[in-house]
PDB file of C-alpha atoms and ligand atoms in Angstrom:
ATOM      1  CA  MET U   9       0.000   0.000   0.000  1.00 47.00           C
ATOM      2  CA  SER U  10       1.188   3.501  -0.697  1.00 48.00           C
ATOM      3  CA  LEU U  11       1.527   6.162   1.961  1.00 49.00           C
ATOM      4  CA  MET U  12      -1.516   7.948   0.511  1.00 52.00           C
ATOM      5  CA  GLU U  13      -3.787   4.963   1.124  1.00 64.00           C
ATOM      6  CA  ASN U  14      -2.579   4.566   4.687  1.00 85.00           C
ATOM      7  CA  LYS U  15      -3.206   8.158   5.681  1.00 90.00           C
ATOM      8  CA  ILE U  16      -6.408   8.245   7.716  1.00 95.00           C
ATOM      9  CA  ILE U  17      -6.163  11.495   9.690  1.00 96.00           C
ATOM     10  CA  GLU U  18      -4.609  14.790   8.755  1.00 97.00           C
ATOM     11  CA  VAL U  19      -4.401  17.954  10.788  1.00 97.00           C
ATOM     12  CA  LYS U  20      -3.548  20.947   8.610  1.00 97.00           C
ATOM     13  CA  LYS U  21      -2.238  24.147  10.178  1.00 98.00           C
ATOM     14  CA  VAL U  22      -4.259  23.553  13.336  1.00 98.00           C
ATOM     15  CA  VAL U  23      -3.893  26.006  16.207  1.00 98.00           C
ATOM     16  CA  LYS U  24      -5.658  25.829  19.565  1.00 98.00           C
ATOM     17  CA  THR U  25      -5.925  28.790  21.893  1.00 97.00           C
ATOM     18  CA  TYR U  26      -7.939  29.173  25.093  1.00 96.00           C
ATOM     19  CA  LYS U  27      -9.176  32.511  26.396  1.00 94.00           C
ATOM     20  CA  THR U  28      -9.490  32.963  30.129  1.00 90.00           C
ATOM     21  CA  GLY U  29     -10.372  36.513  31.082  1.00 91.00           C
ATOM     22  CA  ASP U  30      -7.808  38.865  29.551  1.00 93.00           C
ATOM     23  CA  THR U  31      -5.234  36.218  28.740  1.00 94.00           C
ATOM     24  CA  THR U  32      -5.035  33.877  25.796  1.00 94.00           C
ATOM     25  CA  ILE U  33      -3.166  30.598  26.186  1.00 94.00           C
ATOM     26  CA  THR U  34      -1.822  28.960  23.064  1.00 96.00           C
ATOM     27  CA  ALA U  35      -2.175  25.277  23.914  1.00 97.00           C
ATOM     28  CA  LEU U  36      -0.913  24.225  20.474  1.00 98.00           C
ATOM     29  CA  THR U  37       0.918  26.321  17.890  1.00 98.00           C
ATOM     30  CA  GLU U  38       0.386  25.760  14.146  1.00 97.00           C
ATOM     31  CA  THR U  39       0.725  22.049  13.473  1.00 97.00           C
ATOM     32  CA  THR U  40       0.484  19.938  10.327  1.00 96.00           C
ATOM     33  CA  GLU U  41       0.704  16.164  10.743  1.00 96.00           C
ATOM     34  CA  SER U  42      -0.820  13.021   9.325  1.00 95.00           C
ATOM     35  CA  PHE U  43      -1.471   9.646  10.913  1.00 96.00           C
ATOM     36  CA  ASP U  44      -1.376   6.263   9.223  1.00 95.00           C
ATOM     37  CA  LEU U  45      -3.407   3.096   9.493  1.00 96.00           C
ATOM     38  CA  GLY U  46      -1.309   0.160  10.664  1.00 96.00           C
ATOM     39  CA  LYS U  47       0.997   2.261  12.819  1.00 96.00           C
ATOM     40  CA  VAL U  48       1.461   3.085  16.486  1.00 97.00           C
ATOM     41  CA  THR U  49       2.153   6.802  16.823  1.00 96.00           C
ATOM     42  CA  LEU U  50       3.363   7.995  20.189  1.00 97.00           C
ATOM     43  CA  ILE U  51       2.850  11.640  21.167  1.00 97.00           C
ATOM     44  CA  MET U  52       5.326  12.499  23.920  1.00 95.00           C
ATOM     45  CA  GLY U  53       6.176  15.582  25.922  1.00 93.00           C
ATOM     46  CA  PRO U  54       6.063  17.045  29.414  1.00 91.00           C
ATOM     47  CA  SER U  55       2.876  17.824  31.310  1.00 91.00           C
ATOM     48  CA  GLY U  56       1.058  20.880  29.969  1.00 94.00           C
ATOM     49  CA  SER U  57       2.835  20.778  26.602  1.00 95.00           C
ATOM     50  CA  GLY U  58      -0.300  20.331  24.494  1.00 96.00           C
ATOM     51  CA  LYS U  59      -0.482  16.548  23.987  1.00 96.00           C
ATOM     52  CA  THR U  60      -4.099  16.118  25.067  1.00 95.00           C
ATOM     53  CA  THR U  61      -5.036  19.195  23.042  1.00 97.00           C
ATOM     54  CA  LEU U  62      -3.580  17.616  19.888  1.00 97.00           C
ATOM     55  CA  LEU U  63      -5.228  14.257  20.636  1.00 97.00           C
ATOM     56  CA  SER U  64      -8.578  15.969  21.303  1.00 96.00           C
ATOM     57  CA  MET U  65      -8.480  17.654  17.891  1.00 96.00           C
ATOM     58  CA  ILE U  66      -7.553  14.372  16.196  1.00 96.00           C
ATOM     59  CA  GLY U  67     -10.434  12.731  18.080  1.00 94.00           C
ATOM     60  CA  CYS U  68     -13.048  15.316  17.098  1.00 93.00           C
ATOM     61  CA  VAL U  69     -13.556  16.216  20.758  1.00 94.00           C
ATOM     62  CA  ILE U  70     -12.649  19.893  20.309  1.00 96.00           C
ATOM     63  CA  TYR U  71     -12.525  22.159  17.262  1.00 97.00           C
ATOM     64  CA  PRO U  72      -9.249  23.800  16.260  1.00 97.00           C
ATOM     65  CA  THR U  73      -9.219  27.582  16.726  1.00 97.00           C
ATOM     66  CA  SER U  74      -7.906  27.709  13.151  1.00 98.00           C
ATOM     67  CA  GLY U  75      -6.825  25.136  10.601  1.00 98.00           C
ATOM     68  CA  ALA U  76      -8.610  21.953   9.588  1.00 98.00           C
ATOM     69  CA  VAL U  77      -8.899  18.279  10.524  1.00 98.00           C
ATOM     70  CA  PHE U  78      -9.475  15.654   7.814  1.00 97.00           C
ATOM     71  CA  PHE U  79     -10.733  12.098   8.227  1.00 95.00           C
ATOM     72  CA  ASP U  80     -10.285   9.943   5.154  1.00 91.00           C
ATOM     73  CA  GLY U  81     -10.008  13.149   3.135  1.00 92.00           C
ATOM     74  CA  GLU U  82     -13.240  14.571   4.543  1.00 95.00           C
ATOM     75  CA  GLU U  83     -13.000  17.869   6.452  1.00 97.00           C
ATOM     76  CA  VAL U  84     -14.560  16.973   9.798  1.00 97.00           C
ATOM     77  CA  SER U  85     -13.604  20.232  11.528  1.00 96.00           C
ATOM     78  CA  LYS U  86     -16.488  21.922   9.703  1.00 96.00           C
ATOM     79  CA  TYR U  87     -19.015  19.354  10.938  1.00 97.00           C
ATOM     80  CA  SER U  88     -21.654  20.256  13.536  1.00 97.00           C
ATOM     81  CA  GLU U  89     -21.308  19.017  17.141  1.00 96.00           C
ATOM     82  CA  LYS U  90     -23.897  16.346  16.396  1.00 96.00           C
ATOM     83  CA  GLN U  91     -22.103  15.124  13.285  1.00 96.00           C
ATOM     84  CA  LEU U  92     -18.834  15.013  15.233  1.00 95.00           C
ATOM     85  CA  ALA U  93     -20.480  12.889  17.929  1.00 94.00           C
ATOM     86  CA  GLY U  94     -21.389  10.458  15.150  1.00 94.00           C
ATOM     87  CA  VAL U  95     -17.793  10.359  13.883  1.00 94.00           C
ATOM     88  CA  ARG U  96     -16.551   9.661  17.414  1.00 94.00           C
ATOM     89  CA  LEU U  97     -19.072   6.898  18.007  1.00 92.00           C
ATOM     90  CA  HIS U  98     -18.567   5.114  14.686  1.00 92.00           C
ATOM     91  CA  LYS U  99     -14.915   5.684  13.781  1.00 93.00           C
ATOM     92  CA  ILE U 100     -12.914   6.210  16.946  1.00 95.00           C
ATOM     93  CA  GLY U 101     -12.188   4.176  20.057  1.00 94.00           C
ATOM     94  CA  PHE U 102     -11.019   6.127  23.102  1.00 95.00           C
ATOM     95  CA  ILE U 103      -8.924   4.768  25.961  1.00 94.00           C
ATOM     96  CA  PHE U 104      -8.104   6.999  28.943  1.00 91.00           C
ATOM     97  CA  GLN U 105      -5.813   6.868  31.965  1.00 90.00           C
ATOM     98  CA  GLN U 106      -8.766   6.671  34.345  1.00 89.00           C
ATOM     99  CA  PHE U 107     -10.558   3.932  32.319  1.00 90.00           C
ATOM    100  CA  ASN U 108     -13.887   5.877  32.486  1.00 93.00           C
ATOM    101  CA  LEU U 109     -15.918   2.743  33.147  1.00 96.00           C
ATOM    102  CA  ILE U 110     -19.471   3.115  34.430  1.00 96.00           C
ATOM    103  CA  GLU U 111     -19.253   1.826  38.023  1.00 96.00           C
ATOM    104  CA  PRO U 112     -22.768   0.354  38.498  1.00 97.00           C
ATOM    105  CA  LEU U 113     -22.509  -1.610  35.243  1.00 97.00           C
ATOM    106  CA  THR U 114     -20.777  -4.968  34.792  1.00 98.00           C
ATOM    107  CA  ALA U 115     -17.779  -5.385  32.492  1.00 98.00           C
ATOM    108  CA  LEU U 116     -20.082  -6.796  29.817  1.00 98.00           C
ATOM    109  CA  GLU U 117     -22.631  -3.985  30.175  1.00 98.00           C
ATOM    110  CA  ASN U 118     -19.847  -1.390  29.940  1.00 98.00           C
ATOM    111  CA  VAL U 119     -18.610  -2.882  26.682  1.00 98.00           C
ATOM    112  CA  MET U 120     -22.169  -3.007  25.277  1.00 98.00           C
ATOM    113  CA  GLN U 121     -22.765   0.748  25.772  1.00 97.00           C
ATOM    114  CA  PRO U 122     -21.364   2.117  22.478  1.00 95.00           C
ATOM    115  CA  LEU U 123     -23.213  -0.553  20.484  1.00 97.00           C
ATOM    116  CA  LEU U 124     -26.509   0.259  22.197  1.00 97.00           C
ATOM    117  CA  LEU U 125     -25.878   3.961  21.475  1.00 94.00           C
ATOM    118  CA  MET U 126     -25.394   3.032  17.825  1.00 94.00           C
ATOM    119  CA  GLY U 127     -28.779   1.321  17.798  1.00 96.00           C
ATOM    120  CA  VAL U 128     -27.462  -2.246  17.594  1.00 97.00           C
ATOM    121  CA  SER U 129     -29.992  -4.756  19.005  1.00 98.00           C
ATOM    122  CA  LYS U 130     -29.443  -5.947  22.553  1.00 98.00           C
ATOM    123  CA  SER U 131     -28.837  -9.555  21.557  1.00 98.00           C
ATOM    124  CA  GLU U 132     -26.251  -8.597  18.927  1.00 98.00           C
ATOM    125  CA  ALA U 133     -24.590  -6.143  21.350  1.00 98.00           C
ATOM    126  CA  LEU U 134     -24.362  -8.947  23.904  1.00 98.00           C
ATOM    127  CA  GLU U 135     -22.716 -11.362  21.472  1.00 98.00           C
ATOM    128  CA  ARG U 136     -20.235  -8.812  20.109  1.00 97.00           C
ATOM    129  CA  SER U 137     -19.327  -7.596  23.608  1.00 98.00           C
ATOM    130  CA  LYS U 138     -18.633 -11.124  24.822  1.00 98.00           C
ATOM    131  CA  ILE U 139     -16.285 -11.659  21.889  1.00 96.00           C
ATOM    132  CA  ALA U 140     -14.561  -8.313  22.554  1.00 95.00           C
ATOM    133  CA  LEU U 141     -13.979  -9.223  26.222  1.00 96.00           C
ATOM    134  CA  GLU U 142     -12.738 -12.693  25.285  1.00 95.00           C
ATOM    135  CA  LYS U 143     -10.215 -11.104  22.896  1.00 90.00           C
ATOM    136  CA  VAL U 144      -8.637  -9.138  25.751  1.00 90.00           C
ATOM    137  CA  GLY U 145      -8.514 -12.223  27.971  1.00 92.00           C
ATOM    138  CA  LEU U 146     -11.525 -11.357  30.133  1.00 95.00           C
ATOM    139  CA  GLY U 147     -13.898 -14.099  29.019  1.00 96.00           C
ATOM    140  CA  ASN U 148     -14.365 -15.085  32.664  1.00 97.00           C
ATOM    141  CA  ARG U 149     -15.155 -11.542  33.900  1.00 97.00           C
ATOM    142  CA  PHE U 150     -18.428 -10.676  32.130  1.00 98.00           C
ATOM    143  CA  LYS U 151     -20.418 -10.187  35.330  1.00 98.00           C
ATOM    144  CA  ASN U 152     -17.780  -8.367  37.385  1.00 98.00           C
ATOM    145  CA  LEU U 153     -18.361  -4.774  38.412  1.00 98.00           C
ATOM    146  CA  PRO U 154     -15.364  -2.461  37.809  1.00 97.00           C
ATOM    147  CA  LYS U 155     -14.613  -2.302  41.550  1.00 96.00           C
ATOM    148  CA  LYS U 156     -13.999  -6.076  41.491  1.00 96.00           C
ATOM    149  CA  LEU U 157     -11.325  -5.740  38.798  1.00 96.00           C
ATOM    150  CA  SER U 158      -7.632  -4.821  38.996  1.00 94.00           C
ATOM    151  CA  GLY U 159      -6.316  -1.709  37.222  1.00 93.00           C
ATOM    152  CA  GLY U 160      -4.971  -3.791  34.357  1.00 93.00           C
ATOM    153  CA  GLN U 161      -8.269  -5.660  33.990  1.00 94.00           C
ATOM    154  CA  LYS U 162     -10.229  -2.392  34.025  1.00 95.00           C
ATOM    155  CA  GLN U 163      -8.049  -0.994  31.277  1.00 92.00           C
ATOM    156  CA  ARG U 164      -8.635  -4.149  29.235  1.00 94.00           C
ATOM    157  CA  VAL U 165     -12.411  -3.711  29.682  1.00 96.00           C
ATOM    158  CA  ALA U 166     -11.932  -0.146  28.429  1.00 95.00           C
ATOM    159  CA  ILE U 167      -9.986  -1.503  25.447  1.00 94.00           C
ATOM    160  CA  ALA U 168     -12.776  -4.001  24.690  1.00 95.00           C
ATOM    161  CA  ARG U 169     -15.303  -1.148  24.879  1.00 96.00           C
ATOM    162  CA  ALA U 170     -13.173   0.991  22.553  1.00 94.00           C
ATOM    163  CA  LEU U 171     -12.867  -1.852  20.042  1.00 93.00           C
ATOM    164  CA  VAL U 172     -16.323  -3.390  20.082  1.00 95.00           C
ATOM    165  CA  THR U 173     -17.490  -0.993  17.349  1.00 94.00           C
ATOM    166  CA  ASN U 174     -14.461  -1.974  15.228  1.00 92.00           C
ATOM    167  CA  PRO U 175     -13.158   1.603  14.831  1.00 94.00           C
ATOM    168  CA  GLN U 176     -10.347   2.399  12.381  1.00 94.00           C
ATOM    169  CA  ILE U 177      -8.751   4.742  14.869  1.00 96.00           C
ATOM    170  CA  VAL U 178      -7.813   4.093  18.488  1.00 96.00           C
ATOM    171  CA  LEU U 179      -6.812   7.097  20.598  1.00 97.00           C
ATOM    172  CA  CYS U 180      -5.255   6.656  24.010  1.00 96.00           C
ATOM    173  CA  ASP U 181      -4.464   9.339  26.574  1.00 95.00           C
ATOM    174  CA  GLU U 182      -1.891   8.081  29.099  1.00 93.00           C
ATOM    175  CA  PRO U 183      -3.331   4.525  28.897  1.00 92.00           C
ATOM    176  CA  THR U 184      -0.691   2.991  31.153  1.00 91.00           C
ATOM    177  CA  ALA U 185      -0.280   5.788  33.710  1.00 90.00           C
ATOM    178  CA  SER U 186      -2.471   4.100  36.349  1.00 87.00           C
ATOM    179  CA  LEU U 187      -1.016   0.631  35.789  1.00 88.00           C
ATOM    180  CA  ASP U 188       1.802  -1.427  37.279  1.00 89.00           C
ATOM    181  CA  SER U 189       4.516  -2.291  34.768  1.00 90.00           C
ATOM    182  CA  LYS U 190       3.262  -5.825  34.075  1.00 89.00           C
ATOM    183  CA  SER U 191      -0.249  -4.584  33.243  1.00 88.00           C
ATOM    184  CA  ALA U 192       1.256  -1.741  31.213  1.00 90.00           C
ATOM    185  CA  VAL U 193       3.162  -4.247  29.074  1.00 91.00           C
ATOM    186  CA  MET U 194      -0.051  -6.248  28.450  1.00 88.00           C
ATOM    187  CA  VAL U 195      -1.949  -3.124  27.431  1.00 88.00           C
ATOM    188  CA  MET U 196       0.844  -1.958  25.113  1.00 93.00           C
ATOM    189  CA  GLU U 197       1.082  -5.405  23.488  1.00 92.00           C
ATOM    190  CA  GLU U 198      -2.673  -5.234  22.953  1.00 90.00           C
ATOM    191  CA  LEU U 199      -2.398  -1.789  21.331  1.00 93.00           C
ATOM    192  CA  LYS U 200       0.530  -2.910  19.176  1.00 94.00           C
ATOM    193  CA  GLY U 201      -1.601  -5.826  17.952  1.00 93.00           C
ATOM    194  CA  LEU U 202      -4.356  -3.437  16.900  1.00 94.00           C
ATOM    195  CA  ALA U 203      -1.951  -1.550  14.661  1.00 96.00           C
ATOM    196  CA  ALA U 204      -0.817  -4.878  13.210  1.00 95.00           C
ATOM    197  CA  ASP U 205      -4.503  -5.460  12.377  1.00 94.00           C
ATOM    198  CA  GLY U 206      -4.449  -2.242  10.348  1.00 95.00           C
ATOM    199  CA  LYS U 207      -5.820   0.321  12.767  1.00 96.00           C
ATOM    200  CA  ALA U 208      -4.293   3.727  13.433  1.00 97.00           C
ATOM    201  CA  VAL U 209      -3.227   3.715  17.077  1.00 97.00           C
ATOM    202  CA  ILE U 210      -2.266   7.076  18.563  1.00 97.00           C
ATOM    203  CA  ILE U 211      -1.016   7.179  22.136  1.00 97.00           C
ATOM    204  CA  VAL U 212      -0.297  10.219  24.286  1.00 96.00           C
ATOM    205  CA  SER U 213       2.158   9.619  27.100  1.00 94.00           C
ATOM    206  CA  HIS U 214       5.071  11.080  28.967  1.00 88.00           C
ATOM    207  CA  ASP U 215       6.301   7.578  29.848  1.00 87.00           C
ATOM    208  CA  LEU U 216       9.600   7.036  28.031  1.00 87.00           C
ATOM    209  CA  ARG U 217       9.261   3.251  28.410  1.00 87.00           C
ATOM    210  CA  LEU U 218       6.538   3.235  25.773  1.00 92.00           C
ATOM    211  CA  ARG U 219       8.938   4.339  23.030  1.00 93.00           C
ATOM    212  CA  LYS U 220       9.852   0.786  22.073  1.00 93.00           C
ATOM    213  CA  TYR U 221       6.256   0.096  20.998  1.00 95.00           C
ATOM    214  CA  ALA U 222       6.070   3.060  18.630  1.00 96.00           C
ATOM    215  CA  ASP U 223       6.475   3.096  14.864  1.00 95.00           C
ATOM    216  CA  ARG U 224       6.702   6.842  15.072  1.00 94.00           C
ATOM    217  CA  ILE U 225       7.199   9.391  17.833  1.00 95.00           C
ATOM    218  CA  ILE U 226       6.025  12.992  17.860  1.00 95.00           C
ATOM    219  CA  TYR U 227       7.356  15.341  20.528  1.00 95.00           C
ATOM    220  CA  VAL U 228       5.355  18.262  21.868  1.00 96.00           C
ATOM    221  CA  GLU U 229       6.953  20.965  23.973  1.00 95.00           C
ATOM    222  CA  GLU U 230       5.285  24.196  25.029  1.00 95.00           C
ATOM    223  CA  GLY U 231       2.708  23.788  22.284  1.00 96.00           C
ATOM    224  CA  VAL U 232       5.279  23.168  19.553  1.00 96.00           C
ATOM    225  CA  VAL U 233       5.304  19.836  17.719  1.00 95.00           C
ATOM    226  CA  SER U 234       8.745  18.774  16.573  1.00 87.00           C
ATOM    227  CA  ASN U 235      11.317  16.032  16.137  1.00 65.00           C
ATOM    228  CA  THR U 236       9.063  13.627  14.336  1.00 64.00           C
ATOM    229  CA  ILE U 237      11.014  10.409  14.381  1.00 59.00           C
ATOM    230  CA  SER U 238      10.181   7.169  12.645  1.00 57.00           C
ATOM    231  CA  ASN U 239      11.457   3.895  14.052  1.00 55.00           C
ATOM    232  CA  GLU U 240      11.158   2.418  10.605  1.00 51.00           C
ATOM    233  CA  ASP U 241      12.523   3.329   7.216  1.00 46.00           C
ATOM    234  CA  ASP U 242       9.335   2.396   5.371  1.00 42.00           C
ATOM    235  CA  TYR U 243       8.183   5.975   4.676  1.00 40.00           C
ATOM    236  CA  LYS U 244       9.302   5.659   1.080  1.00 35.00           C
TER     237      LYS U 244
HETATM  238  N1  ADP C 328     -10.019  23.816  28.477  1.00 57.72           N
HETATM  239  C1  ADP C 328      -8.918  24.537  28.705  1.00 57.72           C
HETATM  240  N2  ADP C 328      -9.003  25.837  29.093  1.00 57.72           N
HETATM  241  C2  ADP C 328      -7.897  26.569  29.313  1.00 57.72           C
HETATM  242  N3  ADP C 328      -6.630  26.116  29.164  1.00 57.72           N
HETATM  243  C3  ADP C 328      -6.477  24.835  28.779  1.00 57.72           C
HETATM  244  C4  ADP C 328      -7.610  23.973  28.532  1.00 57.72           C
HETATM  245  N4  ADP C 328      -7.135  22.751  28.166  1.00 57.72           N
HETATM  246  C5  ADP C 328      -5.794  22.839  28.180  1.00 57.72           C
HETATM  247  N5  ADP C 328      -5.395  24.094  28.544  1.00 57.72           N
HETATM  248  C6  ADP C 328      -3.992  24.562  28.660  1.00 57.72           C
HETATM  249  O1  ADP C 328      -3.335  24.243  27.458  1.00 57.72           O
HETATM  250  C7  ADP C 328      -2.009  23.771  27.713  1.00 57.72           C
HETATM  251  C8  ADP C 328      -1.837  22.363  27.141  1.00 57.72           C
HETATM  252  O2  ADP C 328      -2.682  21.461  27.872  1.00 57.72           O
HETATM  253  P1  ADP C 328      -2.788  19.907  27.537  1.00 57.72           P
HETATM  254  O3  ADP C 328      -3.022  19.744  26.090  1.00 57.72           O
HETATM  255  O4  ADP C 328      -3.793  19.323  28.458  1.00 57.72           O
HETATM  256  O5  ADP C 328      -1.308  19.401  27.908  1.00 57.72           O
HETATM  257  P2  ADP C 328      -0.769  17.917  28.206  1.00 57.72           P
HETATM  258  O6  ADP C 328      -1.801  16.927  27.772  1.00 57.72           O
HETATM  259  O7  ADP C 328       0.511  17.819  27.412  1.00 57.72           O
HETATM  260  O8  ADP C 328      -0.493  17.846  29.668  1.00 57.72           O
HETATM  261  C9  ADP C 328      -1.822  23.857  29.210  1.00 57.72           C
HETATM  262  O9  ADP C 328      -1.189  25.081  29.507  1.00 57.72           O
HETATM  263  C10 ADP C 328      -3.227  23.815  29.753  1.00 57.72           C
HETATM  264  O10 ADP C 328      -3.311  24.477  30.977  1.00 57.72           O
HETATM  265 MG1   MG C 329      -2.757  15.440  28.907  1.00 57.72          MG
END
């Protein structure tokens, strides 16, 4: 496949500023980047540097102050809030540091949520969610509430929930920050496998240990994206 065919997300000259009272904070200065299917991209940088801001624009969570975001060549940054919610639900899986599981729901019910939101029937949602949990090694945890699961297990439920809709893009914000190193390795292996299956996996982290899992690393410092490094020489 050519580079063109792999490119799933492009941000073009995006800038994000926040106004609070009299002051304007530039969270991200003008940035142009693209992200490929089949690759793990790691976005690294110190706290407050603009990593989550960049990820949130890629994930159609916030609009850029200027510039444009393209999904599959389609300019999504001019979509309405409602249309963007649809893009998020259908095309993107999100995985966060704090797992964001719904506490009163079982592991299985948590995984079913995005499918039910999409209007999938309950019986189909049940079947697909069981398969998704089995894939992350939690086939024996369907009925557990989040509080009965370890950190690593909770993050794997969150991964199953992110993947049950079969999104092309998986976005992770500090996915291993709340995990012990053994669980972190399992989660990273899982994410690496998703890229091998052809998904675009984009991970924000300040954990240097994650570098070995990346096909490409982007550094962000004080809102400036730089030093884009590829671990591979296949960008021909
Ligand atoms: N909603 C917001 N309102 C005001 N300032 C914000 C908001 N979100 C982020 N910022 C500021 O933008 C900068 C970058 O934040 P962020 O992208 O969260 O950094 P990181 O994820 O690298 O820690 C920080 O200075 C932060 O305080
Ligand atoms: Mg952040």
